[in-house]
Amino acid sequence: MVLIGINFSMCCENKINVNNGGGRLNDIVILRSISILLVVFVHSFYIYNYGSLSDIDTIVIKIERFFNLDILNKFRMPMFIFISGFLFSFLHYKKHKYPKFIDLFTNKFKRLLIPYWAFFPITALCLGKLTHLSVDDFLYPMGHLWFLLMLFWCFITTKFVLVCHWDRNKYMVLLMFIVAYLLAFFEGNITKIGGLQDFASKFIYFFTGFICYKYDSIFQLRNTKLLRITLLGISAFLLIFLVNILMDSSRFTWARLFSPASSILIVLFGYSVVNRILNKGWIKDISIFEKINKLSYGIYICHPWLIDSITSNKIIISIARDYTLLFPLFLFLFALGVSIFFSKLMLKTKIGRFLIG
């Protein structure tokens, strides 16, 4: 069995067979590695998109915003969450992990909630909130740690579906998919307390990953024809452009309706493309992907600390204003490199392995 390393879904198993035949998951290793790189890349442009330099409106910045917010944003986090649901399905149906609800709850508490509170003070410090924390800061997700709370609720909800045996009926699975989609549509009406709003908006991607593995023999996305992949890609990008048009014309309700579908399609497109590449034998060695995958959890946790700390400096902001193309690229490489370094250091300690191992 090949060591995947850190499972970024953070509560699946650390060791999984990762080859592409009969339950081997090279595709997931590659997709998660690509996704974490995209997460760091997009965050490196944050100050131009939403931060202190969002007033810049040059052609270069407009192109960067479109590429980051309208294309990559539709893929990076939905793919991470899709992978978590996919792996949970894999571990349930193939490895028969967590047979009892209490087994899953205990594991997720240890793998998600304890790290959330362990990393809470550092995240608050980097966001400039540590010295004046309010009640809301404890009730609502702190910074990028929202991902941990969101995943916790995704696992708990899906396990409830399994305990009730709803997964044994295709119509109930379809109903759950519709409910998940409606949660995404109405997420604005759900409280942010405990990460429930993030759960509502993202559960659809987790459940899509879950059923994608469960019904792999029906969907056949791991071994599909080029025409089908092409149609998936065209459909995804057409929906992305449709959502952008709806947003620009202030038709926000319709944009919210189609937005999850565009992300689902582009995730399935990426999943199919990677599997076709693997099936064609175009990637002979995935060792570089395995190394990134092993450190993906640590990279996710560490890189916002660096980016937030660096971009809060006034001198750095003035440099960033003058070098709108080079600065975010340098920030990306710096944040990624230092995050990798710190992740390796953490994994050498007992407490580090407990938190991100």
Tab-separated table of C-alpha atoms in Angstrom:
chain	number	residue	atom	x	y	z
A	1	MET	CA	0.000	0.000	0.000
A	2	VAL	CA	1.397	3.365	-1.026
A	3	LEU	CA	1.386	6.139	1.548
A	4	ILE	CA	-0.742	9.045	0.444
A	5	GLY	CA	0.326	10.985	3.495
A	6	ILE	CA	-1.820	13.763	4.812
A	7	ASN	CA	-5.422	13.296	3.888
A	8	PHE	CA	-6.705	16.809	3.389
A	9	SER	CA	-10.210	15.637	4.075
A	10	MET	CA	-8.741	15.262	7.545
A	11	CYS	CA	-10.516	12.289	8.887
A	12	CYS	CA	-10.301	9.770	6.220
A	13	GLU	CA	-7.359	7.401	6.495
A	14	ASN	CA	-3.734	8.427	6.257
A	15	LYS	CA	-2.880	5.336	4.259
A	16	ILE	CA	-4.810	4.536	1.119
A	17	ASN	CA	-3.879	2.563	-1.952
A	18	VAL	CA	-3.415	5.247	-4.551
A	19	ASN	CA	-3.087	3.590	-7.915
A	20	ASN	CA	-5.711	3.927	-10.557
A	21	GLY	CA	-6.977	0.425	-10.939
A	22	GLY	CA	-9.719	-1.261	-8.946
A	23	GLY	CA	-9.969	1.126	-6.039
A	24	ARG	CA	-6.580	2.777	-6.322
A	25	LEU	CA	-6.754	6.550	-6.173
A	26	ASN	CA	-3.914	8.244	-8.069
A	27	ASP	CA	-6.505	10.610	-9.522
A	28	ILE	CA	-7.383	11.948	-6.075
A	29	VAL	CA	-3.728	12.461	-5.146
A	30	ILE	CA	-3.150	14.512	-8.316
A	31	LEU	CA	-6.364	16.531	-8.002
A	32	ARG	CA	-5.779	17.407	-4.360
A	33	SER	CA	-2.212	18.496	-5.134
A	34	ILE	CA	-3.400	20.737	-7.954
A	35	SER	CA	-6.191	22.111	-5.775
A	36	ILE	CA	-3.924	23.146	-2.888
A	37	LEU	CA	-1.615	24.941	-5.329
A	38	LEU	CA	-4.611	26.805	-6.743
A	39	VAL	CA	-5.815	27.702	-3.248
A	40	VAL	CA	-2.486	29.354	-2.410
A	41	PHE	CA	-2.328	30.981	-5.861
A	42	VAL	CA	-5.788	32.568	-5.591
A	43	HIS	CA	-5.177	33.719	-2.005
A	44	SER	CA	-2.001	35.473	-3.179
A	45	PHE	CA	-4.222	37.816	-5.217
A	46	TYR	CA	-6.642	38.451	-2.344
A	47	ILE	CA	-5.614	42.074	-1.691
A	48	TYR	CA	-6.416	42.915	-5.321
A	49	ASN	CA	-9.754	41.119	-5.272
A	50	TYR	CA	-11.246	42.060	-1.895
A	51	GLY	CA	-8.490	43.651	0.155
A	52	SER	CA	-6.830	47.041	0.423
A	53	LEU	CA	-5.928	47.197	-3.284
A	54	SER	CA	-9.341	46.307	-4.653
A	55	ASP	CA	-9.616	49.882	-5.941
A	56	ILE	CA	-7.069	49.147	-8.690
A	57	ASP	CA	-8.902	48.730	-11.981
A	58	THR	CA	-6.237	48.226	-14.650
A	59	ILE	CA	-6.576	45.795	-17.541
A	60	VAL	CA	-4.069	43.419	-15.928
A	61	ILE	CA	-6.000	43.373	-12.653
A	62	LYS	CA	-9.311	42.870	-14.480
A	63	ILE	CA	-7.856	39.825	-16.241
A	64	GLU	CA	-6.425	38.512	-12.963
A	65	ARG	CA	-9.772	38.953	-11.209
A	66	PHE	CA	-11.665	37.170	-13.958
A	67	PHE	CA	-9.191	34.277	-14.008
A	68	ASN	CA	-9.066	33.973	-10.217
A	69	LEU	CA	-12.640	34.712	-9.168
A	70	ASP	CA	-14.668	33.477	-12.128
A	71	ILE	CA	-12.632	30.434	-13.212
A	72	LEU	CA	-10.296	29.114	-10.493
A	73	ASN	CA	-12.702	30.005	-7.678
A	74	LYS	CA	-15.281	27.696	-9.213
A	75	PHE	CA	-12.860	24.778	-9.032
A	76	ARG	CA	-10.391	24.955	-6.152
A	77	MET	CA	-12.506	24.637	-2.976
A	78	PRO	CA	-15.364	22.669	-4.588
A	79	MET	CA	-12.745	20.147	-5.748
A	80	PHE	CA	-11.273	19.865	-2.236
A	81	ILE	CA	-14.702	19.236	-0.791
A	82	PHE	CA	-15.603	16.824	-3.611
A	83	ILE	CA	-12.432	14.855	-2.791
A	84	SER	CA	-13.399	14.644	0.893
A	85	GLY	CA	-16.813	13.216	0.017
A	86	PHE	CA	-15.291	10.857	-2.547
A	87	LEU	CA	-12.785	9.486	-0.029
A	88	PHE	CA	-15.430	9.106	2.665
A	89	SER	CA	-17.504	7.049	0.224
A	90	PHE	CA	-14.409	5.002	-0.674
A	91	LEU	CA	-13.647	4.297	2.981
A	92	HIS	CA	-17.267	3.415	3.779
A	93	TYR	CA	-18.071	1.115	0.865
A	94	LYS	CA	-14.656	-0.406	0.151
A	95	LYS	CA	-12.785	-0.259	3.465
A	96	HIS	CA	-15.847	-0.428	5.768
A	97	LYS	CA	-14.461	2.299	8.022
A	98	TYR	CA	-16.424	3.903	10.861
A	99	PRO	CA	-19.269	1.349	11.058
A	100	LYS	CA	-20.849	3.141	14.026
A	101	PHE	CA	-21.882	6.778	14.279
A	102	ILE	CA	-19.851	7.236	17.474
A	103	ASP	CA	-16.715	5.986	15.678
A	104	LEU	CA	-17.074	8.659	13.017
A	105	PHE	CA	-17.987	11.388	15.502
A	106	THR	CA	-14.955	10.634	17.685
A	107	ASN	CA	-12.611	10.613	14.697
A	108	LYS	CA	-13.935	13.866	13.273
A	109	PHE	CA	-13.862	15.560	16.655
A	110	LYS	CA	-10.195	14.660	16.966
A	111	ARG	CA	-9.256	15.403	13.342
A	112	LEU	CA	-11.296	18.563	12.782
A	113	LEU	CA	-12.561	20.272	15.920
A	114	ILE	CA	-9.430	19.936	18.058
A	115	PRO	CA	-7.189	21.342	15.254
A	116	TYR	CA	-9.709	24.154	14.754
A	117	TRP	CA	-9.324	25.377	18.328
A	118	ALA	CA	-5.586	24.641	18.383
A	119	PHE	CA	-5.027	26.886	15.351
A	120	PHE	CA	-7.623	29.475	16.408
A	121	PRO	CA	-5.227	31.775	18.374
A	122	ILE	CA	-2.600	31.946	15.592
A	123	THR	CA	-5.264	32.654	12.983
A	124	ALA	CA	-6.794	35.398	15.174
A	125	LEU	CA	-3.335	36.906	15.685
A	126	CYS	CA	-2.567	37.013	11.955
A	127	LEU	CA	-5.959	38.612	11.299
A	128	GLY	CA	-5.287	41.255	13.954
A	129	LYS	CA	-8.130	40.075	16.186
A	130	LEU	CA	-6.353	38.312	19.044
A	131	THR	CA	-6.266	41.294	21.415
A	132	HIS	CA	-9.907	42.242	20.938
A	133	LEU	CA	-11.843	39.051	20.388
A	134	SER	CA	-15.619	39.316	20.595
A	135	VAL	CA	-18.291	36.728	21.299
A	136	ASP	CA	-18.969	36.551	17.551
A	137	ASP	CA	-15.366	35.485	16.908
A	138	PHE	CA	-15.980	32.378	19.007
A	139	LEU	CA	-19.395	31.653	17.528
A	140	TYR	CA	-18.514	32.204	13.863
A	141	PRO	CA	-15.676	30.528	11.911
A	142	MET	CA	-12.282	32.193	12.297
A	143	GLY	CA	-10.695	32.977	8.948
A	144	HIS	CA	-9.743	30.055	6.730
A	145	LEU	CA	-10.498	27.594	9.550
A	146	TRP	CA	-14.108	27.631	8.331
A	147	PHE	CA	-13.122	24.630	6.224
A	148	LEU	CA	-12.667	22.426	9.294
A	149	LEU	CA	-16.087	23.218	10.764
A	150	MET	CA	-17.762	22.844	7.384
A	151	LEU	CA	-16.197	19.408	6.850
A	152	PHE	CA	-17.259	18.268	10.305
A	153	TRP	CA	-20.920	18.917	9.498
A	154	CYS	CA	-20.544	17.299	6.056
A	155	PHE	CA	-19.256	14.066	7.573
A	156	ILE	CA	-21.844	14.029	10.347
A	157	THR	CA	-24.733	14.662	7.943
A	158	THR	CA	-23.597	12.034	5.435
A	159	LYS	CA	-23.086	9.484	8.211
A	160	PHE	CA	-26.650	10.174	9.346
A	161	VAL	CA	-27.794	9.328	5.795
A	162	LEU	CA	-25.860	6.056	6.020
A	163	VAL	CA	-27.188	5.201	9.473
A	164	CYS	CA	-30.736	5.681	8.171
A	165	HIS	CA	-29.852	3.469	5.165
A	166	TRP	CA	-31.086	6.151	2.763
A	167	ASP	CA	-28.080	5.428	0.554
A	168	ARG	CA	-29.588	2.050	-0.346
A	169	ASN	CA	-32.369	3.723	-2.320
A	170	LYS	CA	-31.408	5.648	-5.461
A	171	TYR	CA	-34.462	7.869	-5.167
A	172	MET	CA	-33.522	8.827	-1.595
A	173	VAL	CA	-29.986	9.600	-2.773
A	174	LEU	CA	-31.445	11.808	-5.503
A	175	LEU	CA	-33.669	13.508	-2.931
A	176	MET	CA	-30.626	14.143	-0.706
A	177	PHE	CA	-28.792	15.650	-3.681
A	178	ILE	CA	-31.729	17.998	-4.313
A	179	VAL	CA	-31.832	18.945	-0.618
A	180	ALA	CA	-28.080	19.638	-0.698
A	181	TYR	CA	-28.535	21.836	-3.768
A	182	LEU	CA	-31.367	23.741	-2.120
A	183	LEU	CA	-29.197	24.283	0.953
A	184	ALA	CA	-26.616	25.931	-1.303
A	185	PHE	CA	-29.299	28.126	-2.859
A	186	PHE	CA	-30.733	29.227	0.503
A	187	GLU	CA	-27.414	29.375	2.391
A	188	GLY	CA	-27.852	33.101	2.976
A	189	ASN	CA	-30.825	32.340	5.240
A	190	ILE	CA	-28.841	29.984	7.470
A	191	THR	CA	-26.909	31.091	10.547
A	192	LYS	CA	-23.127	31.398	10.417
A	193	ILE	CA	-22.816	30.046	13.953
A	194	GLY	CA	-20.614	26.973	14.142
A	195	GLY	CA	-19.916	27.072	10.414
A	196	LEU	CA	-23.467	26.021	9.496
A	197	GLN	CA	-23.756	28.550	6.666
A	198	ASP	CA	-20.514	27.285	5.127
A	199	PHE	CA	-21.846	23.750	5.476
A	200	ALA	CA	-25.069	24.705	3.719
A	201	SER	CA	-23.259	26.333	0.805
A	202	LYS	CA	-20.647	23.578	0.353
A	203	PHE	CA	-22.349	20.288	1.283
A	204	ILE	CA	-23.510	19.822	-2.303
A	205	TYR	CA	-19.883	19.308	-3.405
A	206	PHE	CA	-19.176	16.819	-0.612
A	207	PHE	CA	-22.277	14.809	-1.443
A	208	THR	CA	-21.462	14.933	-5.164
A	209	GLY	CA	-18.084	13.360	-4.395
A	210	PHE	CA	-19.774	10.785	-2.181
A	211	ILE	CA	-22.213	9.617	-4.856
A	212	CYS	CA	-19.581	9.907	-7.597
A	213	TYR	CA	-17.641	7.061	-5.988
A	214	LYS	CA	-20.748	5.110	-4.936
A	215	TYR	CA	-22.197	5.160	-8.462
A	216	ASP	CA	-18.904	5.034	-10.340
A	217	SER	CA	-20.174	2.117	-12.449
A	218	ILE	CA	-23.083	4.299	-13.620
A	219	PHE	CA	-21.306	7.629	-14.148
A	220	GLN	CA	-18.082	6.027	-15.466
A	221	LEU	CA	-16.187	9.306	-15.144
A	222	ARG	CA	-12.948	7.439	-14.412
A	223	ASN	CA	-13.050	5.854	-17.836
A	224	THR	CA	-15.084	8.017	-20.167
A	225	LYS	CA	-14.835	9.064	-23.792
A	226	LEU	CA	-13.238	12.270	-25.018
A	227	LEU	CA	-16.556	13.532	-26.427
A	228	ARG	CA	-18.220	13.242	-23.029
A	229	ILE	CA	-15.328	15.069	-21.338
A	230	THR	CA	-15.530	17.807	-23.971
A	231	LEU	CA	-19.256	18.234	-23.408
A	232	LEU	CA	-18.684	18.446	-19.649
A	233	GLY	CA	-16.076	21.159	-20.163
A	234	ILE	CA	-18.203	23.165	-22.588
A	235	SER	CA	-21.235	22.933	-20.299
A	236	ALA	CA	-19.182	24.026	-17.283
A	237	PHE	CA	-17.709	27.107	-18.966
A	238	LEU	CA	-21.024	28.091	-20.535
A	239	LEU	CA	-22.637	27.996	-17.098
A	240	ILE	CA	-19.767	30.017	-15.611
A	241	PHE	CA	-20.260	32.717	-18.242
A	242	LEU	CA	-24.027	32.595	-17.697
A	243	VAL	CA	-23.564	33.137	-13.949
A	244	ASN	CA	-21.239	36.085	-14.654
A	245	ILE	CA	-23.783	37.644	-17.021
A	246	LEU	CA	-26.536	37.200	-14.435
A	247	MET	CA	-24.369	38.771	-11.738
A	248	ASP	CA	-23.485	41.730	-13.953
A	249	SER	CA	-27.166	42.300	-14.707
A	250	SER	CA	-28.021	42.104	-10.965
A	251	ARG	CA	-30.065	38.933	-11.380
A	252	PHE	CA	-28.591	37.531	-8.206
A	253	THR	CA	-31.300	34.944	-7.514
A	254	TRP	CA	-30.742	33.248	-10.868
A	255	ALA	CA	-26.972	33.520	-10.427
A	256	ARG	CA	-27.219	31.735	-7.055
A	257	LEU	CA	-29.350	29.047	-8.666
A	258	PHE	CA	-26.847	28.202	-11.397
A	259	SER	CA	-23.595	28.846	-9.539
A	260	PRO	CA	-23.361	25.463	-7.712
A	261	ALA	CA	-24.118	23.645	-10.984
A	262	SER	CA	-21.243	25.429	-12.738
A	263	SER	CA	-18.829	24.375	-9.963
A	264	ILE	CA	-20.085	20.783	-9.993
A	265	LEU	CA	-19.606	20.541	-13.752
A	266	ILE	CA	-16.102	22.001	-13.734
A	267	VAL	CA	-15.110	19.667	-10.878
A	268	LEU	CA	-16.426	16.642	-12.776
A	269	PHE	CA	-14.651	17.923	-15.883
A	270	GLY	CA	-11.341	18.167	-14.019
A	271	TYR	CA	-11.883	14.739	-12.445
A	272	SER	CA	-12.558	13.180	-15.864
A	273	VAL	CA	-9.590	14.896	-17.511
A	274	VAL	CA	-7.137	13.686	-14.856
A	275	ASN	CA	-8.458	10.131	-15.130
A	276	ARG	CA	-8.173	10.179	-18.915
A	277	ILE	CA	-4.574	11.373	-18.643
A	278	LEU	CA	-3.828	8.554	-16.198
A	279	ASN	CA	-5.616	5.970	-18.338
A	280	LYS	CA	-3.581	7.065	-21.363
A	281	GLY	CA	-0.390	6.614	-19.374
A	282	TRP	CA	0.717	10.208	-19.962
A	283	ILE	CA	1.803	10.555	-16.322
A	284	LYS	CA	4.385	7.908	-15.470
A	285	ASP	CA	5.492	9.184	-12.075
A	286	ILE	CA	3.237	10.858	-9.499
A	287	SER	CA	5.876	11.197	-6.784
A	288	ILE	CA	5.855	15.013	-6.941
A	289	PHE	CA	2.068	14.976	-6.519
A	290	GLU	CA	2.385	12.574	-3.576
A	291	LYS	CA	4.828	14.922	-1.846
A	292	ILE	CA	2.516	17.917	-2.246
A	293	ASN	CA	-0.494	15.822	-1.258
A	294	LYS	CA	1.273	14.674	1.898
A	295	LEU	CA	1.764	18.287	2.978
A	296	SER	CA	-1.563	19.653	1.705
A	297	TYR	CA	-3.221	19.995	5.120
A	298	GLY	CA	-0.243	21.845	6.552
A	299	ILE	CA	-0.009	24.083	3.489
A	300	TYR	CA	-3.679	24.982	3.800
A	301	ILE	CA	-3.351	25.837	7.490
A	302	CYS	CA	-0.079	27.810	7.239
A	303	HIS	CA	-0.254	29.829	4.018
A	304	PRO	CA	-3.022	32.316	5.053
A	305	TRP	CA	-1.037	33.179	8.184
A	306	LEU	CA	1.862	34.243	5.975
A	307	ILE	CA	-0.224	36.060	3.370
A	308	ASP	CA	-2.304	37.932	5.969
A	309	SER	CA	0.788	38.968	7.934
A	310	ILE	CA	2.708	40.147	4.865
A	311	THR	CA	-0.142	42.057	3.221
A	312	SER	CA	-1.015	43.922	6.429
A	313	ASN	CA	2.259	45.858	6.188
A	314	LYS	CA	1.886	49.342	4.634
A	315	ILE	CA	5.288	49.213	2.913
A	316	ILE	CA	4.435	45.854	1.370
A	317	ILE	CA	1.069	47.200	0.189
A	318	SER	CA	2.756	50.122	-1.560
A	319	ILE	CA	5.088	47.687	-3.346
A	320	ALA	CA	2.126	45.515	-4.280
A	321	ARG	CA	0.350	48.534	-5.769
A	322	ASP	CA	3.307	49.220	-8.093
A	323	TYR	CA	3.935	45.602	-9.126
A	324	THR	CA	0.484	44.134	-9.664
A	325	LEU	CA	1.735	41.187	-11.709
A	326	LEU	CA	5.054	40.279	-10.098
A	327	PHE	CA	4.076	40.797	-6.459
A	328	PRO	CA	1.291	38.165	-6.233
A	329	LEU	CA	3.455	35.647	-8.106
A	330	PHE	CA	6.320	36.238	-5.667
A	331	LEU	CA	3.879	36.052	-2.742
A	332	PHE	CA	2.537	32.749	-4.072
A	333	LEU	CA	5.999	31.177	-4.297
A	334	PHE	CA	7.053	32.552	-0.901
A	335	ALA	CA	3.875	31.485	0.920
A	336	LEU	CA	3.961	28.039	-0.696
A	337	GLY	CA	7.645	27.484	0.050
A	338	VAL	CA	7.472	28.607	3.675
A	339	SER	CA	4.236	26.638	4.239
A	340	ILE	CA	5.920	23.501	2.931
A	341	PHE	CA	8.879	24.123	5.235
A	342	PHE	CA	6.701	24.632	8.324
A	343	SER	CA	4.519	21.643	7.438
A	344	LYS	CA	7.567	19.387	7.290
A	345	LEU	CA	8.751	20.733	10.640
A	346	MET	CA	5.345	20.139	12.238
A	347	LEU	CA	5.257	16.566	10.999
A	348	LYS	CA	8.518	15.884	12.811
A	349	THR	CA	6.835	16.560	16.163
A	350	LYS	CA	4.299	14.433	18.008
A	351	ILE	CA	1.800	17.264	18.452
A	352	GLY	CA	2.247	18.328	14.821
A	353	ARG	CA	1.482	14.826	13.592
A	354	PHE	CA	-1.584	14.780	15.837
A	355	LEU	CA	-2.872	18.075	14.411
A	356	ILE	CA	-2.073	17.730	10.707
A	357	GLY	CA	-0.942	14.121	10.374
